[in-house]
PDB file of C-alpha atoms in Angstrom:
ATOM      1  CA  SER A   1       0.000   0.000   0.000  1.00 56.00           C
ATOM      2  CA  GLN A   2       1.173   3.504  -0.749  1.00 59.00           C
ATOM      3  CA  GLN A   3      -0.850   4.921   2.123  1.00 69.00           C
ATOM      4  CA  GLY A   4       1.044   7.204   4.428  1.00 72.00           C
ATOM      5  CA  GLU A   5       0.801   7.222   8.165  1.00 80.00           C
ATOM      6  CA  GLU A   6       0.349  10.007  10.638  1.00 83.00           C
ATOM      7  CA  ASP A   7       1.729   9.845  14.120  1.00 85.00           C
ATOM      8  CA  PRO A   8       0.347  10.061  16.716  1.00 92.00           C
ATOM      9  CA  GLN A   9      -3.112   8.787  15.856  1.00 91.00           C
ATOM     10  CA  ALA A  10      -4.592  10.955  18.588  1.00 94.00           C
ATOM     11  CA  LEU A  11      -3.278  13.919  20.544  1.00 95.00           C
ATOM     12  CA  SER A  12      -4.845  15.799  23.426  1.00 96.00           C
ATOM     13  CA  ILE A  13      -3.300  19.055  24.646  1.00 96.00           C
ATOM     14  CA  GLN A  14      -4.209  22.140  26.630  1.00 97.00           C
ATOM     15  CA  GLU A  15      -5.030  25.398  24.920  1.00 97.00           C
ATOM     16  CA  GLY A  16      -1.887  27.448  24.392  1.00 97.00           C
ATOM     17  CA  GLU A  17       0.389  24.437  24.030  1.00 97.00           C
ATOM     18  CA  ASN A  18       2.061  23.421  20.787  1.00 97.00           C
ATOM     19  CA  ALA A  19       0.925  20.400  18.826  1.00 97.00           C
ATOM     20  CA  THR A  20       3.245  18.374  16.628  1.00 97.00           C
ATOM     21  CA  MET A  21       2.100  15.658  14.278  1.00 96.00           C
ATOM     22  CA  ASN A  22       4.153  13.614  11.877  1.00 96.00           C
ATOM     23  CA  CYS A  23       3.519  12.069   8.490  1.00 94.00           C
ATOM     24  CA  SER A  24       5.446   9.178   6.976  1.00 94.00           C
ATOM     25  CA  TYR A  25       5.070   8.440   3.295  1.00 91.00           C
ATOM     26  CA  LYS A  26       6.283   5.614   1.146  1.00 88.00           C
ATOM     27  CA  THR A  27       6.961   6.970  -2.326  1.00 87.00           C
ATOM     28  CA  SER A  28       8.990   9.736  -3.902  1.00 88.00           C
ATOM     29  CA  ILE A  29       7.058  12.983  -4.071  1.00 87.00           C
ATOM     30  CA  ASN A  30       7.348  16.442  -5.523  1.00 85.00           C
ATOM     31  CA  ASN A  31       5.015  18.015  -3.003  1.00 88.00           C
ATOM     32  CA  LEU A  32       3.094  17.223   0.153  1.00 91.00           C
ATOM     33  CA  GLN A  33       0.053  18.968   1.549  1.00 93.00           C
ATOM     34  CA  TRP A  34      -1.525  19.179   4.954  1.00 95.00           C
ATOM     35  CA  TYR A  35      -5.268  19.347   5.417  1.00 96.00           C
ATOM     36  CA  ARG A  36      -7.586  19.844   8.371  1.00 97.00           C
ATOM     37  CA  GLN A  37     -10.930  18.127   8.710  1.00 96.00           C
ATOM     38  CA  ASN A  38     -13.509  19.080  11.279  1.00 93.00           C
ATOM     39  CA  SER A  39     -15.871  16.326  12.313  1.00 87.00           C
ATOM     40  CA  GLY A  40     -18.228  15.380   9.502  1.00 83.00           C
ATOM     41  CA  ARG A  41     -16.869  18.011   7.140  1.00 87.00           C
ATOM     42  CA  GLY A  42     -14.666  18.160   4.074  1.00 90.00           C
ATOM     43  CA  LEU A  43     -10.931  18.746   4.047  1.00 94.00           C
ATOM     44  CA  VAL A  44      -9.577  22.269   4.315  1.00 94.00           C
ATOM     45  CA  HIS A  45      -6.209  22.924   2.731  1.00 93.00           C
ATOM     46  CA  LEU A  46      -3.628  24.271   5.181  1.00 96.00           C
ATOM     47  CA  ILE A  47      -0.235  24.343   3.534  1.00 95.00           C
ATOM     48  CA  LEU A  48       1.760  22.894   0.648  1.00 92.00           C
ATOM     49  CA  ILE A  49       5.454  22.113   0.815  1.00 94.00           C
ATOM     50  CA  ARG A  50       7.487  21.158  -2.237  1.00 91.00           C
ATOM     51  CA  SER A  51      10.240  18.569  -2.317  1.00 91.00           C
ATOM     52  CA  ASN A  52      12.929  21.233  -2.679  1.00 93.00           C
ATOM     53  CA  GLU A  53      11.721  23.007   0.465  1.00 95.00           C
ATOM     54  CA  ARG A  54      12.692  21.989   3.974  1.00 96.00           C
ATOM     55  CA  GLU A  55      10.451  24.254   6.006  1.00 97.00           C
ATOM     56  CA  LYS A  56       7.452  26.447   5.460  1.00 97.00           C
ATOM     57  CA  HIS A  57       5.423  28.740   7.688  1.00 96.00           C
ATOM     58  CA  SER A  58       1.877  29.990   7.543  1.00 95.00           C
ATOM     59  CA  GLY A  59       0.603  31.900  10.543  1.00 96.00           C
ATOM     60  CA  ARG A  60       0.736  29.528  13.525  1.00 97.00           C
ATOM     61  CA  LEU A  61       1.612  26.585  11.278  1.00 97.00           C
ATOM     62  CA  ARG A  62       5.091  25.307  10.592  1.00 98.00           C
ATOM     63  CA  VAL A  63       5.686  22.405   8.241  1.00 98.00           C
ATOM     64  CA  THR A  64       8.946  20.584   7.688  1.00 98.00           C
ATOM     65  CA  LEU A  65       9.864  18.039   5.055  1.00 97.00           C
ATOM     66  CA  ASP A  66      12.691  15.511   5.114  1.00 96.00           C
ATOM     67  CA  THR A  67      12.722  13.689   1.797  1.00 94.00           C
ATOM     68  CA  SER A  68      15.613  11.453   2.863  1.00 95.00           C
ATOM     69  CA  LYS A  69      13.458  10.081   5.681  1.00 95.00           C
ATOM     70  CA  LYS A  70      10.225  10.358   3.708  1.00 94.00           C
ATOM     71  CA  SER A  71       8.627  12.286   6.521  1.00 95.00           C
ATOM     72  CA  SER A  72       6.948  15.587   7.220  1.00 96.00           C
ATOM     73  CA  SER A  73       5.809  17.279  10.378  1.00 97.00           C
ATOM     74  CA  LEU A  74       3.141  19.844  11.132  1.00 97.00           C
ATOM     75  CA  LEU A  75       3.558  22.090  14.155  1.00 98.00           C
ATOM     76  CA  ILE A  76       0.675  24.188  15.410  1.00 98.00           C
ATOM     77  CA  THR A  77       1.857  26.781  17.886  1.00 97.00           C
ATOM     78  CA  ALA A  78      -0.236  28.366  20.634  1.00 97.00           C
ATOM     79  CA  SER A  79      -3.113  25.985  19.985  1.00 97.00           C
ATOM     80  CA  ARG A  80      -6.726  27.042  20.367  1.00 96.00           C
ATOM     81  CA  ALA A  81      -9.889  25.056  21.007  1.00 96.00           C
ATOM     82  CA  ALA A  82     -10.874  25.800  17.404  1.00 95.00           C
ATOM     83  CA  ASP A  83      -7.855  23.781  16.226  1.00 97.00           C
ATOM     84  CA  THR A  84      -9.628  20.621  17.403  1.00 97.00           C
ATOM     85  CA  ALA A  85      -9.894  18.535  14.241  1.00 97.00           C
ATOM     86  CA  SER A  86      -8.272  15.700  12.326  1.00 96.00           C
ATOM     87  CA  TYR A  87      -5.158  16.526  10.344  1.00 97.00           C
ATOM     88  CA  PHE A  88      -4.081  14.651   7.228  1.00 95.00           C
ATOM     89  CA  CYS A  89      -1.088  14.746   4.981  1.00 94.00           C
ATOM     90  CA  GLY A  90      -1.707  14.071   1.302  1.00 92.00           C
ATOM     91  CA  TYR A  91       0.646  13.686  -1.626  1.00 90.00           C
ATOM     92  CA  PRO A  92       0.693  12.605  -5.268  1.00 86.00           C
ATOM     93  CA  PRO A  93       3.167   9.731  -5.792  1.00 83.00           C
ATOM     94  CA  LEU A  94       5.918  10.865  -8.117  1.00 80.00           C
ATOM     95  CA  GLY A  95       6.522   9.148 -11.394  1.00 71.00           C
ATOM     96  CA  THR A  96       3.181   7.418 -11.607  1.00 65.00           C
ATOM     97  CA  GLY A  97       1.691   9.934 -13.996  1.00 62.00           C
ATOM     98  CA  THR A  98      -1.188  10.343 -11.626  1.00 64.00           C
ATOM     99  CA  TYR A  99      -2.719  13.375 -10.013  1.00 77.00           C
ATOM    100  CA  LYS A 100      -4.476  11.429  -7.289  1.00 84.00           C
ATOM    101  CA  TYR A 101      -3.517  12.080  -3.702  1.00 88.00           C
ATOM    102  CA  ILE A 102      -2.530   9.422  -1.221  1.00 91.00           C
ATOM    103  CA  PHE A 103      -3.639  10.325   2.294  1.00 92.00           C
ATOM    104  CA  GLY A 104      -2.405   9.157   5.627  1.00 87.00           C
ATOM    105  CA  THR A 105      -4.614   7.852   8.387  1.00 88.00           C
ATOM    106  CA  GLY A 106      -4.776  11.205  10.148  1.00 93.00           C
ATOM    107  CA  THR A 107      -4.030  12.613  13.583  1.00 95.00           C
ATOM    108  CA  ARG A 108      -7.040  13.494  15.732  1.00 96.00           C
ATOM    109  CA  LEU A 109      -6.154  16.583  17.713  1.00 97.00           C
ATOM    110  CA  LYS A 110      -8.162  17.688  20.704  1.00 97.00           C
ATOM    111  CA  VAL A 111      -7.376  21.039  22.272  1.00 97.00           C
ATOM    112  CA  LEU A 112      -8.817  21.446  25.738  1.00 95.00           C
ATOM    113  CA  ALA A 113      -9.911  24.899  26.843  1.00 89.00           C
TER     114      ALA A 113
ATOM    115  CA  ASP B   1     -18.841  31.471  -2.451  1.00 52.00           C
ATOM    116  CA  THR B   2     -16.951  29.843  -5.304  1.00 74.00           C
ATOM    117  CA  GLY B   3     -15.701  26.748  -3.478  1.00 92.00           C
ATOM    118  CA  VAL B   4     -16.443  23.148  -4.337  1.00 95.00           C
ATOM    119  CA  SER B   5     -20.035  22.237  -3.574  1.00 96.00           C
ATOM    120  CA  GLN B   6     -21.629  18.821  -3.175  1.00 97.00           C
ATOM    121  CA  ASP B   7     -25.219  17.730  -3.071  1.00 97.00           C
ATOM    122  CA  PRO B   8     -26.786  16.217  -1.096  1.00 97.00           C
ATOM    123  CA  ARG B   9     -24.841  16.599   2.132  1.00 96.00           C
ATOM    124  CA  HIS B  10     -26.466  13.539   3.641  1.00 97.00           C
ATOM    125  CA  LYS B  11     -28.163  10.553   2.073  1.00 97.00           C
ATOM    126  CA  ILE B  12     -29.826   7.650   3.834  1.00 98.00           C
ATOM    127  CA  THR B  13     -30.907   4.779   1.651  1.00 97.00           C
ATOM    128  CA  LYS B  14     -31.909   1.173   1.904  1.00 97.00           C
ATOM    129  CA  ARG B  15     -29.688  -1.604   0.696  1.00 97.00           C
ATOM    130  CA  GLY B  16     -30.236  -2.318  -2.963  1.00 97.00           C
ATOM    131  CA  GLN B  17     -31.295   1.189  -3.913  1.00 98.00           C
ATOM    132  CA  ASN B  18     -29.410   3.413  -6.340  1.00 98.00           C
ATOM    133  CA  VAL B  19     -28.028   6.777  -5.283  1.00 98.00           C
ATOM    134  CA  THR B  20     -26.498   9.671  -7.195  1.00 98.00           C
ATOM    135  CA  PHE B  21     -24.313  12.441  -5.860  1.00 98.00           C
ATOM    136  CA  ARG B  22     -23.400  15.690  -7.540  1.00 98.00           C
ATOM    137  CA  CYS B  23     -20.228  17.756  -7.347  1.00 98.00           C
ATOM    138  CA  ASP B  24     -19.755  21.278  -8.658  1.00 97.00           C
ATOM    139  CA  PRO B  25     -16.060  22.156  -8.781  1.00 96.00           C
ATOM    140  CA  ILE B  26     -14.498  25.574  -8.525  1.00 93.00           C
ATOM    141  CA  SER B  27     -15.205  27.258 -11.829  1.00 90.00           C
ATOM    142  CA  GLU B  28     -12.421  26.928 -14.396  1.00 85.00           C
ATOM    143  CA  HIS B  29     -10.872  24.003 -12.517  1.00 90.00           C
ATOM    144  CA  ASN B  30     -10.243  21.382 -15.155  1.00 90.00           C
ATOM    145  CA  ARG B  31      -9.444  18.513 -12.832  1.00 91.00           C
ATOM    146  CA  LEU B  32     -12.039  16.845 -10.666  1.00 94.00           C
ATOM    147  CA  TYR B  33     -11.548  13.998  -8.207  1.00 95.00           C
ATOM    148  CA  TRP B  34     -13.746  11.699  -6.175  1.00 96.00           C
ATOM    149  CA  TYR B  35     -12.570  10.167  -2.908  1.00 96.00           C
ATOM    150  CA  ARG B  36     -14.223   7.932  -0.351  1.00 96.00           C
ATOM    151  CA  GLN B  37     -13.581   8.202   3.360  1.00 95.00           C
ATOM    152  CA  THR B  38     -14.659   5.714   5.970  1.00 93.00           C
ATOM    153  CA  LEU B  39     -14.760   6.433   9.683  1.00 89.00           C
ATOM    154  CA  GLY B  40     -11.356   6.952  11.200  1.00 88.00           C
ATOM    155  CA  GLN B  41      -9.519   6.693   7.899  1.00 91.00           C
ATOM    156  CA  GLY B  42      -8.063   9.114   5.404  1.00 93.00           C
ATOM    157  CA  PRO B  43      -9.683   9.707   2.026  1.00 94.00           C
ATOM    158  CA  GLU B  44      -9.129   7.025  -0.612  1.00 94.00           C
ATOM    159  CA  PHE B  45      -8.979   7.913  -4.276  1.00 93.00           C
ATOM    160  CA  LEU B  46     -11.826   6.678  -6.477  1.00 95.00           C
ATOM    161  CA  THR B  47     -11.549   8.432  -9.829  1.00 94.00           C
ATOM    162  CA  TYR B  48     -10.288  11.515 -11.617  1.00 91.00           C
ATOM    163  CA  PHE B  49     -11.418  13.639 -14.570  1.00 93.00           C
ATOM    164  CA  GLN B  50      -9.489  15.991 -16.779  1.00 90.00           C
ATOM    165  CA  ASN B  51     -12.265  18.095 -18.280  1.00 91.00           C
ATOM    166  CA  GLU B  52     -14.846  15.517 -19.391  1.00 92.00           C
ATOM    167  CA  ALA B  53     -12.380  12.638 -19.766  1.00 92.00           C
ATOM    168  CA  GLN B  54     -12.214  10.074 -16.965  1.00 91.00           C
ATOM    169  CA  LEU B  55      -8.486   9.378 -16.876  1.00 88.00           C
ATOM    170  CA  GLU B  56      -8.055   7.135 -13.872  1.00 86.00           C
ATOM    171  CA  LYS B  57     -10.193   4.773 -11.828  1.00 88.00           C
ATOM    172  CA  SER B  58      -9.286   3.006  -8.614  1.00 88.00           C
ATOM    173  CA  ARG B  59      -9.937  -0.692  -8.194  1.00 86.00           C
ATOM    174  CA  LEU B  60     -12.179   0.469  -5.333  1.00 82.00           C
ATOM    175  CA  LEU B  61     -14.576   1.642  -8.029  1.00 84.00           C
ATOM    176  CA  SER B  62     -16.503  -1.574  -8.598  1.00 87.00           C
ATOM    177  CA  ASP B  63     -18.916  -2.154 -11.465  1.00 91.00           C
ATOM    178  CA  ARG B  64     -21.688  -0.745  -9.288  1.00 95.00           C
ATOM    179  CA  PHE B  65     -20.023   2.664  -9.303  1.00 95.00           C
ATOM    180  CA  SER B  66     -20.060   5.040 -12.238  1.00 95.00           C
ATOM    181  CA  ALA B  67     -18.923   8.630 -12.518  1.00 96.00           C
ATOM    182  CA  GLU B  68     -19.489  11.160 -15.239  1.00 96.00           C
ATOM    183  CA  ARG B  69     -18.522  14.696 -16.052  1.00 96.00           C
ATOM    184  CA  PRO B  70     -20.460  15.228 -19.262  1.00 91.00           C
ATOM    185  CA  LYS B  71     -19.630  18.829 -20.073  1.00 86.00           C
ATOM    186  CA  GLY B  72     -16.414  19.141 -18.159  1.00 84.00           C
ATOM    187  CA  SER B  73     -18.100  21.110 -15.406  1.00 90.00           C
ATOM    188  CA  PHE B  74     -20.122  19.328 -12.700  1.00 96.00           C
ATOM    189  CA  SER B  75     -19.740  15.625 -12.037  1.00 97.00           C
ATOM    190  CA  THR B  76     -22.034  12.884 -10.791  1.00 97.00           C
ATOM    191  CA  LEU B  77     -21.188   9.711  -8.917  1.00 97.00           C
ATOM    192  CA  GLU B  78     -23.787   6.955  -9.027  1.00 97.00           C
ATOM    193  CA  ILE B  79     -23.815   3.843  -6.895  1.00 97.00           C
ATOM    194  CA  GLN B  80     -26.143   1.098  -8.025  1.00 97.00           C
ATOM    195  CA  ARG B  81     -27.540  -1.628  -5.767  1.00 97.00           C
ATOM    196  CA  THR B  82     -26.036  -0.070  -2.675  1.00 97.00           C
ATOM    197  CA  GLU B  83     -24.547  -2.291   0.004  1.00 96.00           C
ATOM    198  CA  GLN B  84     -23.942  -1.546   3.667  1.00 96.00           C
ATOM    199  CA  GLY B  85     -20.232  -1.421   2.945  1.00 95.00           C
ATOM    200  CA  ASP B  86     -20.830   1.597   0.739  1.00 96.00           C
ATOM    201  CA  SER B  87     -21.624   3.675   3.812  1.00 97.00           C
ATOM    202  CA  ALA B  88     -18.984   6.387   3.868  1.00 96.00           C
ATOM    203  CA  MET B  89     -18.274  10.039   3.206  1.00 97.00           C
ATOM    204  CA  TYR B  90     -17.861  10.748  -0.500  1.00 97.00           C
ATOM    205  CA  LEU B  91     -15.600  13.702  -1.130  1.00 97.00           C
ATOM    206  CA  CYS B  92     -15.135  15.671  -4.310  1.00 97.00           C
ATOM    207  CA  ALA B  93     -12.130  17.854  -5.023  1.00 95.00           C
ATOM    208  CA  SER B  94     -10.976  20.023  -7.887  1.00 93.00           C
ATOM    209  CA  SER B  95      -7.739  21.589  -8.993  1.00 90.00           C
ATOM    210  CA  PRO B  96      -6.662  23.936 -11.762  1.00 85.00           C
ATOM    211  CA  ASP B  97      -4.740  22.681 -14.749  1.00 73.00           C
ATOM    212  CA  ARG B  98      -1.588  24.672 -14.033  1.00 65.00           C
ATOM    213  CA  VAL B  99       1.772  23.036 -13.589  1.00 59.00           C
ATOM    214  CA  SER B 100       2.754  25.276 -10.719  1.00 52.00           C
ATOM    215  CA  THR B 101      -0.396  24.669  -8.697  1.00 54.00           C
ATOM    216  CA  ASP B 102      -1.070  21.232  -7.333  1.00 72.00           C
ATOM    217  CA  THR B 103      -3.486  21.919  -4.508  1.00 85.00           C
ATOM    218  CA  GLN B 104      -6.734  19.991  -4.521  1.00 90.00           C
ATOM    219  CA  TYR B 105      -9.646  21.869  -2.980  1.00 92.00           C
ATOM    220  CA  PHE B 106     -12.271  19.729  -1.336  1.00 94.00           C
ATOM    221  CA  GLY B 107     -15.997  20.068  -1.024  1.00 96.00           C
ATOM    222  CA  PRO B 108     -17.968  19.422   2.185  1.00 95.00           C
ATOM    223  CA  GLY B 109     -18.700  15.828   1.227  1.00 96.00           C
ATOM    224  CA  THR B 110     -21.810  13.672   0.968  1.00 97.00           C
ATOM    225  CA  ARG B 111     -22.338  11.303   3.878  1.00 97.00           C
ATOM    226  CA  LEU B 112     -24.012   8.099   2.694  1.00 97.00           C
ATOM    227  CA  THR B 113     -25.687   5.716   5.111  1.00 97.00           C
ATOM    228  CA  VAL B 114     -26.948   2.422   3.735  1.00 97.00           C
ATOM    229  CA  LEU B 115     -29.420   0.660   6.010  1.00 96.00           C
TER     230      LEU B 115
END
């Protein structure tokens, strides 16, 4: 299976703390994206990082990419209750001629007020 | 709002019935995707359109599933003779046909429950 994996599967933190979640993928990629999904809703795009980038920031989000380890991490700083959601990494496998995304299993984040 | 829209948002049906879902992509997005998501899992790719051409289908898309995008704009996903295992969230996404932009933008999904 080409499916990636997020780690941890679930994370519970207090408001104001930082949350770090990791994504492992199995194929070569040219970009990787992080999405947020609130319960019962669609996926909301958060940030894209390309294979020639090592780190990217967007507001309270920081994403890193290590292509040698086939891993990426998403850091949410100063978390808020509204950050409670599931977070997924998604990527198109390189060299397959496909535009489909492979998604990981997700990290369920709960931020306690 | 010019985001991806899906209709209906929820569908409850009895086993054996046919259902059809609709997806309206962001205007001028040439690529359209369907994914299926079961509880506690990430989305799984079903099929993909470039304009009106269906270019890729997952093996998850059994003979009971059919998708169309007749005019290269909206798309429909039909499931015939539904089974309880079809219960899932069906997500549609679209993306522009530009080399430098790869982001897929998702709709709110259609939650299907087969009784």
